Each structure stands twice: as structure tokens, then as C-alpha cells.
Amino acid sequence: MQWTLVIPLKPLARAKSRLAATAGDGLRPGLALAFAQDTVAAAVACPAVRDVAVVTDDALARRELAALGARVVPDEPGAGLNAALRHGAAAVRAKRPTAHVAALNADLPALRPLELARVLDGAAPFPRAFLADAAGIGTTLLAAAAGTELGPAFGMDSRARHTASGAVELVLDGVDSVRQDVDTGQDLRAALALGVGARTARAAARLLIAD
């Protein structure tokens, strides 16, 4: 089974606001873009991924992520994360109604293609399935097989919300890179310890220099 990933991304000027204390507003947008670039690059390289659709209205992100092989879908609803994911999934299935679709966070800079493949393969037997984040509170991936609505419920306590919606939680070892999203400086340090992609490594080096 191959999947289309839908990756939402806020305008970079507003992205990763919780990193402001660590990076400041000068470096924060560049970090957000680097996270997204490394996430998309790893997703495109994943053997279980057919293609990637990024939902964003940010002009720089559109250009940079399209260059990595992503299809860019304008965020026409402009109504937040879940609306963007529903819109992206609908755009994918307007072209391929039988597509298997998975929502993936844009802030997984340590993402490994083979670990992502393990998660997607684990999701394949279920109509809807999700992977909790490293903190055990949120969600980094939500998958919906062909014929099933994605039904995203990202945001506060999304692990509990996705469970309540009927999605199956995937319990897998050895997929830390798919769990480690980055919202805070502590998250960034954890991702760096796992080993991040080249773009995030460069952006983080600039942050350390700035410090």
C-alpha cells in the first residue's frame, strides 16, 4: 500500500511561535522552513509514500517545498490546521478518489524514511490510525485508508481526541523520528540528539552561533 501524505504548514512568520523563547523572531521562521524541508525530503524518499501534498499559503515555503517534489495546495479555507488537512485530503481525492491519505506534521526534522514506512505499513490494516507524539499527548501522523474520511482532530490533547474519534493508536517501537515533533527548545534538543536533516542542522548551527 502506498500513501499520499498531506502536510500542513502555517505562514512562516507565524509558525513555531513556542520556539520564540529559544530562537527569537529573527531565526524562528527559518527554523520552521528547515523543519518542513527536512520532513518533506524524508517523506518523498519513503518507499511507502506515493506523493506529498503540502497545504500552505507561504510563498517561500511553496517554492522551496515544491523544489523537493511536493505538490503545493493553497490553504483556501484559511481556518486552521484541521480545516487545512480536510482541504488537502479533499484535493488529493478529487484527483484520485481511492487514495490512501495520511496527515503528517511539518515539524519532524529527524524523520527517517524507513521509520515512516514502518508507521504507514502499521496503519495499513485499519480504516483510520494514528501515531502519538514523543510527549504522549499529541499526534504526529493520522492515516485514513481509501474510502475513509481523514477526520483530523489535531490540537490540544489530539491523542485523546483521535482515540475518541475511533482511530486506532499505533503502538510501535523504533519509530522515534516519526514521533519527535518540535514545538519548544527542549523538543529541538531531543530532535538534534536523534539526528536531524541537513537543513535543520544548518539552521540550528546559526541559532547556536547567535546564542
Short mmCIF file of C-alpha atoms in Angstrom, two decimals:
data_model
loop_
_atom_site.label_atom_id
_atom_site.label_comp_id
_atom_site.label_asym_id
_atom_site.label_seq_id
_atom_site.Cartn_x
_atom_site.Cartn_y
_atom_site.Cartn_z
CA MET A 1 0.00 0.00 0.00
CA GLN A 2 1.30 3.44 -0.92
CA TRP A 3 0.16 6.66 0.67
CA THR A 4 -0.28 10.31 -0.16
CA LEU A 5 0.91 12.48 2.71
CA VAL A 6 -0.82 15.77 3.45
CA ILE A 7 1.45 18.16 5.33
CA PRO A 8 0.06 21.47 6.61
CA LEU A 9 2.29 24.48 7.14
CA LYS A 10 1.39 27.89 8.57
CA PRO A 11 2.85 31.05 7.03
CA LEU A 12 6.42 31.04 8.25
CA ALA A 13 6.09 34.37 10.05
CA ARG A 14 3.53 32.76 12.37
CA ALA A 15 4.93 29.22 12.54
CA LYS A 16 6.53 27.66 15.63
CA SER A 17 5.60 30.54 17.95
CA ARG A 18 6.60 28.49 21.00
CA LEU A 19 10.19 28.50 19.74
CA ALA A 20 10.39 32.28 20.08
CA ALA A 21 11.98 31.98 23.51
CA THR A 22 14.74 29.82 22.04
CA ALA A 23 15.24 31.26 18.57
CA GLY A 24 13.69 34.73 18.64
CA ASP A 25 11.57 36.04 15.82
CA GLY A 26 14.58 36.54 13.60
CA LEU A 27 15.58 32.87 13.36
CA ARG A 28 12.26 31.18 14.10
CA PRO A 29 10.79 31.36 10.54
CA GLY A 30 13.98 29.90 9.10
CA LEU A 31 13.86 27.04 11.58
CA ALA A 32 10.22 26.35 10.69
CA LEU A 33 11.10 26.20 7.00
CA ALA A 34 14.10 23.94 7.68
CA PHE A 35 11.90 21.56 9.70
CA ALA A 36 9.41 21.40 6.84
CA GLN A 37 12.10 20.90 4.22
CA ASP A 38 13.70 18.00 6.10
CA THR A 39 10.26 16.50 6.77
CA VAL A 40 9.25 16.68 3.11
CA ALA A 41 12.62 15.39 1.87
CA ALA A 42 12.36 12.34 4.12
CA ALA A 43 8.71 11.77 3.19
CA VAL A 44 9.45 11.90 -0.53
CA ALA A 45 12.23 9.33 -0.01
CA CYS A 46 9.96 6.93 1.90
CA PRO A 47 9.17 3.73 -0.04
CA ALA A 48 5.59 3.68 1.31
CA VAL A 49 4.86 7.20 0.03
CA ARG A 50 3.45 7.77 -3.43
CA ASP A 51 3.43 11.56 -3.22
CA VAL A 52 3.29 14.52 -0.86
CA ALA A 53 0.84 17.42 -0.80
CA VAL A 54 1.77 20.47 1.29
CA VAL A 55 -1.05 22.81 2.28
CA THR A 56 0.32 26.32 2.71
CA ASP A 57 -0.07 29.91 1.60
CA ASP A 58 3.53 30.88 2.33
CA ALA A 59 5.26 31.90 -0.91
CA LEU A 60 8.78 30.93 0.18
CA ALA A 61 7.63 27.58 1.55
CA ARG A 62 5.67 26.88 -1.63
CA ARG A 63 8.77 27.41 -3.74
CA GLU A 64 11.20 25.51 -1.53
CA LEU A 65 8.95 22.50 -0.86
CA ALA A 66 7.85 22.20 -4.49
CA ALA A 67 11.54 22.02 -5.40
CA LEU A 68 11.78 18.94 -3.18
CA GLY A 69 9.00 17.21 -5.09
CA ALA A 70 5.90 18.17 -3.11
CA ARG A 71 2.63 19.23 -4.68
CA VAL A 72 1.50 22.52 -3.14
CA VAL A 73 -2.17 23.06 -2.32
CA PRO A 74 -3.24 26.61 -1.39
CA ASP A 75 -4.78 26.86 2.07
CA GLU A 76 -8.08 28.14 0.74
CA PRO A 77 -10.08 27.66 3.96
CA GLY A 78 -7.54 29.66 5.98
CA ALA A 79 -9.27 28.35 9.09
CA GLY A 80 -6.56 26.49 10.94
CA LEU A 81 -4.82 23.15 10.97
CA ASN A 82 -7.73 20.73 10.76
CA ALA A 83 -9.50 22.71 8.05
CA ALA A 84 -6.26 22.76 6.05
CA LEU A 85 -5.92 18.98 6.40
CA ARG A 86 -9.50 18.34 5.34
CA HIS A 87 -8.98 20.62 2.35
CA GLY A 88 -5.70 18.93 1.40
CA ALA A 89 -7.19 15.45 1.66
CA ALA A 90 -10.15 16.53 -0.45
CA ALA A 91 -7.82 17.98 -3.10
CA VAL A 92 -5.88 14.70 -3.24
CA ARG A 93 -9.03 12.60 -3.55
CA ALA A 94 -10.55 14.91 -6.15
CA LYS A 95 -7.78 13.63 -8.43
CA ARG A 96 -7.55 10.08 -7.03
CA PRO A 97 -10.71 9.06 -5.16
CA THR A 98 -9.15 5.79 -3.96
CA ALA A 99 -6.04 7.41 -2.46
CA HIS A 100 -4.81 6.26 0.94
CA VAL A 101 -4.17 9.55 2.76
CA ALA A 102 -2.13 10.36 5.85
CA ALA A 103 -1.70 13.68 7.62
CA LEU A 104 1.85 14.31 8.78
CA ASN A 105 3.24 17.14 10.89
CA ALA A 106 5.62 19.55 9.17
CA ASP A 107 7.95 19.72 12.18
CA LEU A 108 9.69 16.34 12.13
CA PRO A 109 13.28 17.34 11.28
CA ALA A 110 14.77 13.99 12.37
CA LEU A 111 12.34 11.98 10.21
CA ARG A 112 13.76 8.74 8.76
CA PRO A 113 12.14 7.37 5.59
CA LEU A 114 12.24 3.74 6.73
CA GLU A 115 10.75 4.57 10.13
CA LEU A 116 7.94 6.45 8.39
CA ALA A 117 7.40 3.39 6.19
CA ARG A 118 7.04 1.22 9.29
CA VAL A 119 4.37 3.51 10.65
CA LEU A 120 2.45 3.64 7.38
CA ASP A 121 2.68 -0.13 6.99
CA GLY A 122 1.37 -0.46 10.54
CA ALA A 123 -1.58 1.77 9.66
CA ALA A 124 -2.49 -0.21 6.54
CA PRO A 125 -4.83 -2.78 8.19
CA PHE A 126 -7.05 -0.10 9.74
CA PRO A 127 -9.59 2.36 8.31
CA ARG A 128 -8.04 5.12 10.46
CA ALA A 129 -4.93 5.00 12.63
CA PHE A 130 -2.62 7.46 14.32
CA LEU A 131 0.78 7.77 15.97
CA ALA A 132 1.18 9.71 19.21
CA ASP A 133 3.97 12.23 19.57
CA ALA A 134 7.01 11.78 21.83
CA ALA A 135 5.25 13.55 24.68
CA GLY A 136 2.34 11.11 24.52
CA ILE A 137 -0.22 13.90 24.31
CA GLY A 138 -0.35 14.95 20.70
CA THR A 139 -0.33 13.27 17.29
CA THR A 140 2.28 13.35 14.54
CA LEU A 141 0.55 11.15 11.94
CA LEU A 142 -3.08 10.29 11.17
CA ALA A 143 -3.82 7.81 8.39
CA ALA A 144 -7.06 7.09 6.54
CA ALA A 145 -7.34 4.22 4.08
CA ALA A 146 -9.18 4.58 0.78
CA GLY A 147 -12.88 5.20 1.28
CA THR A 148 -12.43 6.58 4.80
CA GLU A 149 -12.54 10.25 5.73
CA LEU A 150 -9.40 11.55 7.40
CA GLY A 151 -11.31 13.17 10.27
CA PRO A 152 -8.40 15.19 11.71
CA ALA A 153 -8.65 16.35 15.33
CA PHE A 154 -5.22 17.91 15.80
CA GLY A 155 -4.60 20.47 18.50
CA MET A 156 -4.76 20.26 22.28
CA ASP A 157 -4.84 16.64 23.53
CA SER A 158 -5.12 15.26 20.00
CA ARG A 159 -4.07 11.78 21.11
CA ALA A 160 -7.21 11.53 23.25
CA ARG A 161 -9.33 13.20 20.60
CA HIS A 162 -8.20 10.84 17.84
CA THR A 163 -8.81 7.86 20.11
CA ALA A 164 -12.30 9.14 20.88
CA SER A 165 -12.95 9.53 17.16
CA GLY A 166 -12.40 5.81 16.62
CA ALA A 167 -8.90 5.91 15.15
CA VAL A 168 -6.59 3.08 16.24
CA GLU A 169 -3.44 4.12 18.06
CA LEU A 170 -0.33 2.53 16.59
CA VAL A 171 1.99 1.09 19.24
CA LEU A 172 5.36 0.66 17.56
CA ASP A 173 8.97 0.59 18.73
CA GLY A 174 11.86 2.07 16.81
CA VAL A 175 9.98 4.96 15.20
CA ASP A 176 11.26 7.78 17.40
CA SER A 177 11.97 10.01 14.40
CA VAL A 178 8.28 9.96 13.44
CA ARG A 179 7.22 10.88 16.98
CA GLN A 180 9.66 13.72 17.62
CA ASP A 181 7.92 16.90 16.58
CA VAL A 182 9.40 20.24 17.59
CA ASP A 183 7.44 22.91 19.42
CA THR A 184 9.90 24.01 22.11
CA GLY A 185 13.62 24.37 22.66
CA GLN A 186 13.60 21.10 24.60
CA ASP A 187 11.95 19.37 21.64
CA LEU A 188 14.62 20.77 19.34
CA ARG A 189 17.38 19.42 21.56
CA ALA A 190 15.70 15.99 21.52
CA ALA A 191 15.48 16.07 17.72
CA LEU A 192 19.12 17.10 17.41
CA ALA A 193 20.06 14.15 19.63
CA LEU A 194 18.24 11.81 17.23
CA GLY A 195 20.00 13.38 14.27
CA VAL A 196 18.24 15.95 12.11
CA GLY A 197 18.31 16.62 8.39
CA ALA A 198 20.91 18.87 6.81
CA ARG A 199 18.73 21.97 6.61
CA THR A 200 17.74 21.86 10.26
CA ALA A 201 21.34 21.19 11.24
CA ARG A 202 22.44 24.35 9.41
CA ALA A 203 19.61 26.41 10.91
CA ALA A 204 20.37 25.11 14.40
CA ALA A 205 24.06 25.94 13.95
CA ARG A 206 23.09 29.54 13.18
CA LEU A 207 21.00 29.53 16.34
CA LEU A 208 23.95 28.33 18.41
CA ILE A 209 26.16 30.98 16.85
CA ALA A 210 23.54 33.60 17.65
CA ASP A 211 23.43 32.39 21.26
#
